[in-house]
Coordinates of C-alpha atoms in Angstrom, one line a residue:
M115 CA 11.1 -1.6 -8.7
T116 CA 12.4 -4.9 -6.5
M117 CA 11.7 -4.9 -2.5
S118 CA 12.5 -7.4 -0.7
V119 CA 12.6 -7.5 3.5
P120 CA 16.4 -8.2 4.6
E121 CA 16.8 -10.8 6.8
R122 CA 17.7 -10.4 9.8
K123 CA 19.8 -12.4 13.1
S124 CA 17.9 -15.1 15.0
G125 CA 16.8 -14.7 19.2
S126 CA 16.0 -11.4 20.3
E127 CA 19.6 -10.5 21.8
G128 CA 20.7 -10.3 17.8
K129 CA 17.4 -8.6 16.4
E130 CA 18.3 -5.9 19.1
E131 CA 22.1 -5.5 18.2
E132 CA 20.9 -5.6 14.6
S133 CA 18.3 -3.2 14.6
E134 CA 19.7 -0.2 16.3
D135 CA 22.7 -0.8 14.5
E136 CA 20.8 -0.1 11.4
S137 CA 18.3 2.0 12.1
E138 CA 21.8 5.1 13.0
I139 CA 21.0 8.0 10.8
L140 CA 24.0 7.5 7.9
E141 CA 22.8 11.3 6.3
E142 CA 20.0 12.9 5.9
S143 CA 18.3 15.0 3.1
P144 CA 19.0 18.5 2.7
C145 CA 15.6 19.9 3.8
G146 CA 15.7 17.1 6.7
R147 CA 12.4 14.7 6.2
W148 CA 14.4 11.7 4.9
Q149 CA 16.9 10.5 7.0
K150 CA 18.9 7.7 4.6
R151 CA 19.2 4.0 7.4
K152 CA 22.7 1.6 7.3
E153 CA 19.7 -1.1 6.5
Q154 CA 19.8 -1.7 2.7
V155 CA 17.7 -3.1 0.2
S156 CA 17.1 -5.5 -2.6
Q157 CA 15.9 -4.5 -6.2
G158 CA 18.8 -5.0 -8.3
N159 CA 16.9 -4.3 -11.7
V160 CA 17.0 -1.2 -11.5
P161 CA 19.9 0.5 -14.2
G162 CA 22.5 2.5 -13.2
V163 CA 21.0 2.0 -9.3
E164 CA 24.7 1.7 -7.3
S165 CA 22.7 0.8 -3.6
A166 CA 19.0 1.2 -1.6
S167 CA 18.9 1.9 1.8
L168 CA 15.5 2.2 4.5
A169 CA 15.3 5.3 5.2
M170 CA 12.5 7.0 7.6
D171 CA 10.2 9.6 5.7
T172 CA 9.9 12.4 9.3
E173 CA 6.7 14.1 8.2
E174 CA 4.6 10.9 7.4
G175 CA 6.7 9.0 9.8
V176 CA 6.9 5.5 7.7
E177 CA 9.8 3.9 5.8
V178 CA 11.0 4.8 2.6
V179 CA 13.6 4.0 -0.1
W180 CA 16.5 6.0 -0.3
N181 CA 17.7 5.6 -4.1
E182 CA 21.4 6.9 -5.2
V183 CA 22.7 6.6 -9.2
L184 CA 26.3 7.5 -8.8
F185 CA 28.0 9.2 -12.2
S186 CA 31.8 9.1 -11.4
D187 CA 33.0 11.3 -14.5
K188 CA 31.2 14.4 -14.0
K189 CA 31.8 15.7 -17.4
V190 CA 29.5 12.3 -18.2
F191 CA 26.6 14.1 -15.7
K192 CA 27.4 17.7 -16.3
A193 CA 26.9 16.5 -19.8
Q194 CA 23.0 14.9 -19.1
E195 CA 22.1 17.1 -16.5
E196 CA 19.3 18.5 -18.2
K197 CA 18.3 15.8 -19.0
I198 CA 18.1 13.5 -15.7
K199 CA 16.4 16.6 -14.5
E200 CA 14.3 16.8 -16.7
M201 CA 13.0 13.0 -16.9
F202 CA 13.6 12.8 -13.3
E203 CA 10.8 16.0 -12.9
N204 CA 8.8 13.7 -14.7
L205 CA 8.8 10.9 -12.5
M206 CA 7.0 13.2 -9.9
Q207 CA 4.2 13.7 -12.1
V208 CA 3.3 9.7 -11.7
E209 CA 0.5 10.2 -8.6
H210 CA -1.8 6.6 -9.5
P211 CA -2.8 4.5 -6.2
N212 CA -1.7 0.8 -7.9
I213 CA 1.9 2.3 -8.8
V214 CA 4.9 2.3 -6.4
K215 CA 5.0 6.0 -5.6
F216 CA 7.9 8.3 -6.3
H217 CA 8.3 11.0 -3.6
K218 CA 11.4 13.3 -4.6
Y219 CA 14.9 14.0 -5.5
W220 CA 18.1 15.9 -5.9
L221 CA 21.4 16.6 -6.9
D222 CA 24.3 15.6 -4.7
M223 CA 27.7 17.5 -6.5
K224 CA 31.2 17.0 -4.7
E225 CA 34.4 17.5 -6.0
S226 CA 35.1 13.6 -6.7
Q227 CA 32.0 12.5 -8.2
A228 CA 28.2 13.1 -8.8
R229 CA 25.1 11.7 -6.8
V230 CA 21.5 11.5 -7.8
I231 CA 19.5 10.2 -4.9
F232 CA 15.4 9.5 -5.3
I233 CA 12.8 8.1 -2.5
T234 CA 10.7 5.9 -3.8
E235 CA 7.7 4.0 -0.9
Y236 CA 8.5 1.3 0.3
M237 CA 6.7 -1.8 0.0
S238 CA 7.4 -4.5 3.0
S239 CA 4.6 -6.4 1.9
G240 CA 6.7 -8.5 -0.6
S241 CA 6.4 -9.3 -4.5
L242 CA 3.3 -10.9 -6.3
K243 CA 5.8 -13.7 -6.6
Q244 CA 6.7 -14.3 -3.4
F245 CA 2.5 -14.3 -2.4
L246 CA 2.6 -16.6 -5.5
K247 CA 4.9 -19.3 -4.3
K248 CA 3.2 -19.6 -0.7
T249 CA 0.0 -20.3 -1.6
K250 CA 1.6 -22.6 -4.1
K251 CA 4.0 -24.2 -1.3
N252 CA 0.6 -24.4 1.3
H253 CA -1.5 -26.4 -1.5
K254 CA -3.9 -23.2 -2.0
T255 CA -6.0 -22.8 -5.4
M256 CA -5.5 -18.8 -6.4
N257 CA -9.3 -17.5 -5.9
V258 CA -11.3 -16.4 -9.6
K259 CA -12.9 -13.2 -8.3
A260 CA -9.2 -12.2 -7.0
W261 CA -7.0 -12.4 -10.1
K262 CA -10.1 -10.3 -11.4
R263 CA -9.0 -8.3 -8.3
W264 CA -6.1 -8.2 -9.6
C265 CA -5.7 -7.9 -12.8
T266 CA -8.3 -4.9 -12.5
Q267 CA -5.1 -3.5 -10.5
I268 CA -2.6 -4.4 -13.0
L269 CA -4.7 -3.2 -16.3
S270 CA -5.4 0.5 -14.3
A271 CA -1.7 1.8 -13.5
L272 CA -0.8 0.4 -17.3
S273 CA -3.9 2.9 -18.7
Y274 CA -2.7 5.2 -16.3
L275 CA 1.1 4.8 -17.9
H276 CA -0.2 4.5 -21.5
S277 CA -1.8 7.5 -21.7
C278 CA 0.2 10.1 -20.7
D279 CA 1.6 12.5 -22.4
P280 CA 4.3 11.0 -23.6
P281 CA 3.3 7.7 -22.7
I282 CA 5.3 6.0 -20.2
I283 CA 5.9 2.2 -21.0
H284 CA 7.4 0.2 -17.8
G285 CA 9.5 -2.5 -19.9
N286 CA 10.2 -4.2 -16.6
L287 CA 6.9 -5.6 -16.1
T288 CA 6.9 -9.0 -13.8
C289 CA 5.7 -11.1 -10.7
D290 CA 8.6 -10.0 -9.1
T291 CA 7.8 -6.1 -10.2
I292 CA 4.2 -6.3 -8.2
F293 CA 4.1 -6.1 -5.4
I294 CA 0.9 -6.9 -3.2
Q295 CA -0.5 -4.8 0.1
H296 CA -1.9 -7.1 3.1
N297 CA -5.4 -6.2 2.3
G298 CA -5.0 -7.1 -1.3
L299 CA -3.6 -3.6 -2.7
I300 CA -1.5 -4.1 -6.0
K301 CA 1.4 -1.8 -6.1
I302 CA 3.7 -1.4 -9.5
G303 CA 7.5 -1.0 -9.4
S304 CA 10.5 -0.4 -11.0
V305 CA 8.0 1.6 -13.4
W306 CA 11.6 4.3 -13.8
H307 CA 12.8 1.2 -15.7
R308 CA 12.9 2.5 -19.0
L309 CA 13.5 5.6 -18.7
F310 CA 16.4 5.6 -16.8
V311 CA 17.4 2.5 -19.4
N312 CA 17.0 5.3 -21.9
V313 CA 19.7 7.5 -20.4
F314 CA 21.7 5.8 -18.7
P315 CA 22.6 3.2 -21.6
D316 CA 25.5 1.8 -19.9
A317 CA 25.1 2.5 -16.6
N318 CA 23.4 -1.0 -16.4
V319 CA 26.6 -2.5 -16.7
Q320 CA 28.2 -1.4 -13.6
S321 CA 25.5 -1.4 -11.7
K322 CA 26.2 -4.0 -9.0
G323 CA 22.3 -5.9 -9.6
R324 CA 22.1 -7.6 -12.8
Q325 CA 18.6 -6.7 -15.0
H326 CA 15.5 -9.4 -14.9
R327 CA 15.7 -9.6 -18.8
D328 CA 19.7 -11.7 -18.5
E329 CA 18.2 -13.6 -15.2
Q330 CA 16.3 -17.0 -17.4
R331 CA 13.8 -17.5 -15.0
N332 CA 12.0 -14.3 -15.6
L333 CA 12.5 -14.5 -19.8
H334 CA 9.3 -15.2 -20.5
F335 CA 8.1 -12.0 -18.9
F336 CA 9.2 -9.9 -22.3
A337 CA 7.8 -9.9 -25.6
P338 CA 9.1 -10.6 -28.9
E339 CA 10.0 -8.1 -30.0
Y340 CA 11.9 -6.6 -27.3
G341 CA 14.8 -4.3 -27.7
T342 CA 14.2 -3.8 -31.2
G343 CA 14.0 -0.4 -30.9
E344 CA 10.2 -1.1 -32.8
D345 CA 8.9 -2.6 -29.4
D346 CA 5.9 0.2 -27.7
Y347 CA 3.0 -0.4 -25.1
A348 CA 2.1 -3.7 -26.6
I349 CA 5.6 -5.2 -24.7
D350 CA 3.8 -4.5 -21.1
I351 CA 0.3 -5.9 -22.7
F352 CA 2.3 -9.7 -23.6
S353 CA 4.7 -8.7 -19.7
F354 CA 0.9 -8.7 -18.0
G355 CA -0.2 -11.8 -19.9
I356 CA 2.2 -13.6 -18.6
C357 CA 1.8 -12.6 -15.4
A358 CA -1.7 -13.3 -15.3
L359 CA -0.6 -16.2 -16.2
E360 CA 1.2 -17.5 -13.2
M361 CA -1.4 -15.8 -11.1
A362 CA -4.2 -18.3 -12.3
V363 CA -1.8 -20.9 -11.7
L364 CA 0.8 -20.2 -9.2
E365 CA 4.0 -20.9 -11.1
I366 CA 4.3 -21.7 -15.2
Q367 CA 7.0 -24.8 -14.8
A368 CA 10.5 -24.0 -16.2
N369 CA 13.4 -26.7 -16.2
G370 CA 15.2 -25.7 -13.4
D371 CA 17.6 -22.4 -14.4
A372 CA 17.0 -22.5 -17.8
A373 CA 13.6 -20.3 -19.0
V374 CA 10.5 -20.9 -19.2
S375 CA 9.6 -22.4 -22.2
K376 CA 6.6 -21.4 -25.3
E377 CA 5.3 -24.9 -24.5
A378 CA 5.0 -24.9 -21.0
I379 CA 3.7 -21.2 -21.4
V380 CA 0.6 -22.9 -23.7
N381 CA 0.5 -25.5 -21.2
A382 CA -0.2 -23.2 -18.1
G383 CA -2.9 -22.0 -20.8
Q384 CA -5.0 -24.7 -21.6
S385 CA -5.3 -25.7 -18.2
L386 CA -7.4 -22.8 -17.0
E387 CA -10.7 -23.5 -17.1
D388 CA -12.5 -21.1 -17.4
P389 CA -13.1 -20.2 -21.5
L390 CA -12.7 -16.5 -20.7
M391 CA -9.9 -17.2 -19.1
R392 CA -8.4 -18.3 -21.3
E393 CA -9.2 -16.2 -23.9
F394 CA -8.0 -13.0 -22.3
T395 CA -4.7 -14.7 -21.7
Q396 CA -3.8 -16.0 -25.4
S397 CA -5.1 -12.1 -26.2
C398 CA -2.2 -10.5 -24.2
L399 CA 0.7 -13.1 -26.0
G400 CA 0.3 -12.8 -29.5
Q401 CA 2.7 -13.0 -31.7
D402 CA 2.5 -9.4 -33.8
A403 CA 2.5 -7.0 -31.4
K404 CA -0.2 -4.3 -33.0
L405 CA -2.9 -7.3 -32.6
R406 CA -2.1 -7.1 -29.0
P407 CA -5.7 -5.0 -27.4
T408 CA -4.6 -2.0 -24.9
A409 CA -4.7 -2.4 -21.5
H410 CA -8.4 0.2 -22.1
D411 CA -9.5 -2.8 -24.2
L412 CA -9.0 -5.4 -21.3
L413 CA -10.7 -4.0 -18.6
F414 CA -14.2 -4.5 -20.6
H415 CA -13.1 -7.6 -21.7
R416 CA -15.7 -10.3 -20.7
V417 CA -13.5 -12.4 -17.7
L418 CA -13.4 -9.1 -16.0
F419 CA -15.6 -6.0 -17.0
E420 CA -19.2 -5.4 -14.7
V421 CA -21.5 -3.0 -14.2
H422 CA -20.8 -0.8 -11.1
S423 CA -22.6 -1.2 -8.6
L424 CA -24.6 2.4 -7.1
K425 CA -22.4 1.1 -3.6
L426 CA -19.3 2.2 -5.7
L427 CA -20.5 4.7 -7.6
A428 CA -21.0 6.4 -4.6
A429 CA -18.5 5.7 -2.8
H430 CA -16.8 7.3 -5.2
C431 CA -18.5 10.5 -5.6
L432 CA -17.8 10.2 -1.3
I433 CA -13.4 9.9 -2.1
N434 CA -13.3 12.4 -4.2
N435 CA -15.3 15.6 -2.7
Q436 CA -14.2 14.4 0.9
Y437 CA -12.3 17.2 1.1
L438 CA -15.6 19.4 1.6
L439 CA -17.3 17.4 4.3
P440 CA -16.4 17.6 7.9
E441 CA -14.0 15.3 9.9
N442 CA -15.6 12.1 10.4
C443 CA -19.1 12.7 8.2
V444 CA -19.9 9.1 7.7
E445 CA -19.6 7.2 10.9
E446 CA -21.4 10.6 12.7
R447 CA -24.1 9.9 10.1
T448 CA -24.5 6.7 10.9
K449 CA -24.2 6.8 14.3
S450 CA -28.1 9.5 14.3
F451 CA -29.4 6.7 12.3
D452 CA -32.3 5.3 13.2
P453 CA -31.2 0.8 12.6
N454 CA -35.5 0.0 12.3
A455 CA -35.6 3.0 9.7
V456 CA -36.2 1.7 6.2
M457 CA -33.2 2.7 3.7
A458 CA -35.0 0.9 1.1
E459 CA -37.6 -1.1 0.0
I460 CA -38.4 -3.1 -3.4
K461 CA -41.9 -3.4 -3.6
H462 CA -43.8 -6.3 -5.9
E463 CA -47.4 -6.3 -7.4
D464 CA -48.0 -10.4 -7.1
R465 CA -45.6 -10.9 -4.0
L466 CA -44.3 -9.4 -0.2
G467 CA -41.4 -6.6 -1.0
I468 CA -38.6 -6.3 -0.1
Q469 CA -37.3 -3.9 2.8
L470 CA -33.7 -2.3 3.8
K471 CA -33.2 -1.2 6.8
Y472 CA -30.4 0.9 8.5
S473 CA -29.7 -2.3 10.4
H474 CA -28.8 -5.0 7.7
V475 CA -25.5 -2.5 7.6
S476 CA -22.5 -2.2 9.3
P477 CA -20.7 0.9 9.9
L478 CA -17.4 -1.2 9.9
E479 CA -17.5 -2.7 6.9
L480 CA -19.4 0.5 5.8
D481 CA -14.8 2.3 6.8
K482 CA -13.7 -0.5 5.3
F483 CA -15.1 -0.4 2.0
L484 CA -14.7 3.3 1.7
E485 CA -10.0 2.6 2.6
D486 CA -10.7 0.6 0.4
V487 CA -12.0 2.3 -2.5
K488 CA -9.8 5.8 -1.1
N489 CA -6.7 2.5 -1.2
G490 CA -7.4 2.0 -5.5
I491 CA -8.2 -1.6 -5.2
Y492 CA -12.2 -1.0 -6.5
P493 CA -11.3 1.9 -9.1
L494 CA -13.8 2.9 -11.3
M495 CA -12.8 0.9 -15.1
N496 CA -15.9 1.7 -17.1
F497 CA -15.9 6.2 -17.1
A498 CA -13.2 7.6 -19.6
S499 CA -11.1 8.5 -17.2
S500 CA -7.0 10.1 -17.9
R501 CA -6.4 10.7 -14.6
P502 CA -6.7 9.0 -11.1
H503 CA -8.4 11.0 -7.9
P504 CA -5.2 11.0 -4.9
V505 CA -5.8 11.3 -1.2
P506 CA -6.7 14.9 -0.6
R507 CA -4.0 16.1 1.5
A508 CA -6.3 17.8 4.5
L509 CA -7.8 14.9 4.7
S510 CA -4.8 13.6 6.9
L511 CA -4.3 15.8 9.2
S512 CA -5.2 16.1 12.8
Q513 CA -7.4 19.7 13.8
E514 CA -4.3 20.5 15.5
Q515 CA -2.5 20.8 12.4
V516 CA -4.3 22.5 9.8
E517 CA -3.3 25.8 10.1
T518 CA 0.1 25.4 9.1
V519 CA -0.7 23.1 6.3
K520 CA 2.4 21.0 3.5
T521 CA 3.6 21.6 0.7
P522 CA 4.4 17.4 -0.6
T523 CA 8.0 18.8 0.2
P524 CA 9.0 20.3 2.9
E525 CA 11.1 23.0 1.6
P526 CA 10.0 26.9 1.6
Q527 CA 8.9 27.9 -1.4
E528 CA 9.4 31.5 -3.0
T529 CA 6.1 31.1 -5.3
E530 CA 4.0 28.7 -5.5
T531 CA 3.4 27.6 -9.6
R532 CA 0.3 25.6 -8.8
K533 CA -3.1 27.6 -10.0
V534 CA -6.6 26.5 -8.2
V535 CA -9.1 24.8 -10.3
Q536 CA -11.9 24.3 -7.6
M537 CA -12.6 26.3 -3.7
H538 CA -14.9 26.1 -1.5
C539 CA -15.0 28.4 2.3
N540 CA -16.4 28.0 5.4
L541 CA -17.8 31.2 7.2
E542 CA -18.8 30.7 11.2
S543 CA -18.8 33.4 13.3
N544 CA -16.2 33.4 16.6
D545 CA -18.4 33.3 20.2
E546 CA -16.9 36.3 21.7
G547 CA -18.1 38.5 18.2
T548 CA -21.3 37.5 19.1
K549 CA -22.3 40.2 21.7
T550 CA -20.2 43.0 19.8
H551 CA -22.8 45.3 17.0
V552 CA -23.0 42.3 13.4
S553 CA -20.3 44.6 11.9
R554 CA -17.7 44.4 14.0
I555 CA -18.0 40.3 14.7
V556 CA -14.6 38.7 13.4
Y557 CA -15.3 35.1 11.1
Q558 CA -13.6 32.1 11.6
L559 CA -13.1 31.3 7.7
S560 CA -11.9 27.7 6.5
L561 CA -10.9 28.0 2.8
F562 CA -10.6 24.4 1.4
L563 CA -8.2 25.2 -2.3
K564 CA -8.0 21.7 -5.0
M565 CA -4.5 22.8 -7.2
D566 CA -4.2 21.9 -10.5
D567 CA -2.1 18.4 -9.4
K568 CA -5.1 17.1 -7.7
L569 CA -3.6 18.0 -4.5
H570 CA -5.4 20.1 -1.7
R571 CA -5.3 22.6 0.1
Q572 CA -7.5 23.8 3.2
L573 CA -5.5 26.5 5.4
S574 CA -7.9 27.8 8.0
C575 CA -7.8 31.8 9.5
D576 CA -10.0 34.5 11.9
I577 CA -11.0 37.6 9.5
L578 CA -10.9 41.3 10.9
P579 CA -13.9 43.8 10.3
T580 CA -11.4 45.8 8.4
D581 CA -9.5 42.0 6.5
T582 CA -10.4 42.9 2.6
S583 CA -11.0 40.2 0.1
K584 CA -8.0 40.9 -1.9
D585 CA -5.7 41.6 1.4
L586 CA -7.1 38.3 2.3
A587 CA -5.9 36.8 -1.1
S588 CA -2.9 39.0 -1.5
E589 CA -1.4 36.9 1.9
L590 CA -2.4 33.9 0.3
V591 CA 0.2 35.0 -2.7
H592 CA 2.9 36.2 0.2
Y593 CA 2.8 33.3 1.9
A594 CA 3.0 30.9 -1.2
F595 CA -0.4 29.3 -0.7
I596 CA -1.5 30.1 -4.2
N597 CA -0.2 31.7 -7.1
E598 CA -0.5 35.3 -7.9
E599 CA -2.5 34.5 -11.1
D600 CA -4.5 33.1 -9.0
I601 CA -5.1 36.4 -6.6
E602 CA -8.4 37.9 -8.3
K603 CA -9.8 34.2 -8.8
V604 CA -9.5 34.5 -4.7
A605 CA -10.6 38.0 -4.1
V606 CA -13.5 37.5 -5.9
F607 CA -15.1 34.3 -4.5
L608 CA -13.7 35.6 -0.7
E609 CA -15.8 38.7 -1.4
N610 CA -19.1 36.9 -2.3
A611 CA -18.4 34.7 0.1
I612 CA -18.0 36.4 2.9
S613 CA -20.8 38.9 1.8
R614 CA -23.4 36.0 1.4
H615 CA -22.7 35.7 4.9
R616 CA -22.8 38.9 6.1
V617 CA -25.8 38.9 4.4
R618 CA -27.9 35.9 6.6
A619 CA -26.0 37.3 9.6
L620 CA -27.7 40.7 9.0
A621 CA -31.7 38.8 8.9
S622 CA -30.6 36.4 11.3
G623 CA -30.0 39.3 14.2
S624 CA -33.5 41.3 12.8
T625 CA -35.0 38.8 13.0
Q626 CA -34.2 37.9 17.2

């Protein structure tokens, strides 16, 4: 989905007037979380989308995009309603750090027409095409390390999409549908383009925007077999090859408004000095779709593949398990180290060894590196992983918010449909209970639940002497924190945890 920052009036007075006017709330989602504004967002390449406006996510405090698909004929909508719901439910499951996030959708039925409204992540930093143009304008060349990092991120997203069940084919990958954040994070937009084409085959004719397939300047991104009915994931590989080539040379020259010629593409490829980069791009642009490599294969190409450092492996391990660790544990831990202490040493028999001290590591650089890993800038590509890890929601909550953790969407739920796949808890005795007999001590329970959609819950409550593990598990079901089928599993887990803690408390009391 191509999005750009709308132009604003010059001058402080104009900015204030426009800001007040465009920040006016036009509509709210049924749950109240999303607030539509007047300000329009340019996209123009998603079939069926009549309008796209900036909106505010009141829960996260960030801007998002409010998209609308209109159906003037309610009979047509009714005929396709189940298919539409299935498509949007599938899109809700797409979760990858290098893919523009699809947040929520809902249906709006009125007497005159029907609407499908869906909320997507807003990319304010601009497209890759815009970045490449600015770089060329400033007479700069593309940094090879940056090129490799971007290629890896794009391929990571494509590999994820193609490994979904059923596979998701992008079908509209261009430098206009790839976005770059200020921190260097790459995100692919318009992932829903091909799904929309299938569900809304005639909607693109009425849409205000034109598909990039019909725009001369982007015809060269599409594989020869595109639109024949026999195309598959190989069309995305061809498009990626063109993107990788444009990232390397900054721009493939075209004659005016005409489409980029095959000769221009060949010349651009031959201009690459690195033979591995030439081989890499040429393998993607083969005319025979069956001979093109997969996204996963390309991640292991010699031009991109590298053995992951222990530092990167450790960072991913820390991020994957961060919901089990106390907040700011890395910062607190680094503060306690003696800067002159040796953390590692390389010894040589024939010469002086090398000592690595804690003072050699900058805490600020370490924090930035962990943040980049969390955001998806340095994915692990040398291991089979069908799904990337999302950032646990509980990590972004303050201590005051922990007891009221919300589900990803704010609508109240009668039942929790997700299953618990992993549990961890921490029990502490409250201060007021320490002066009484141990059996009357009130415990503070912090419970961490990892769900099957890889989101996390973090819950806190007091446990009284009269509380049983089954009562606690039943209460979690009642408030829709866990699935009813998990009640026995959670109850057993809590019973074991409480028993162990009480045994330790008794042992500690007997030694005093």
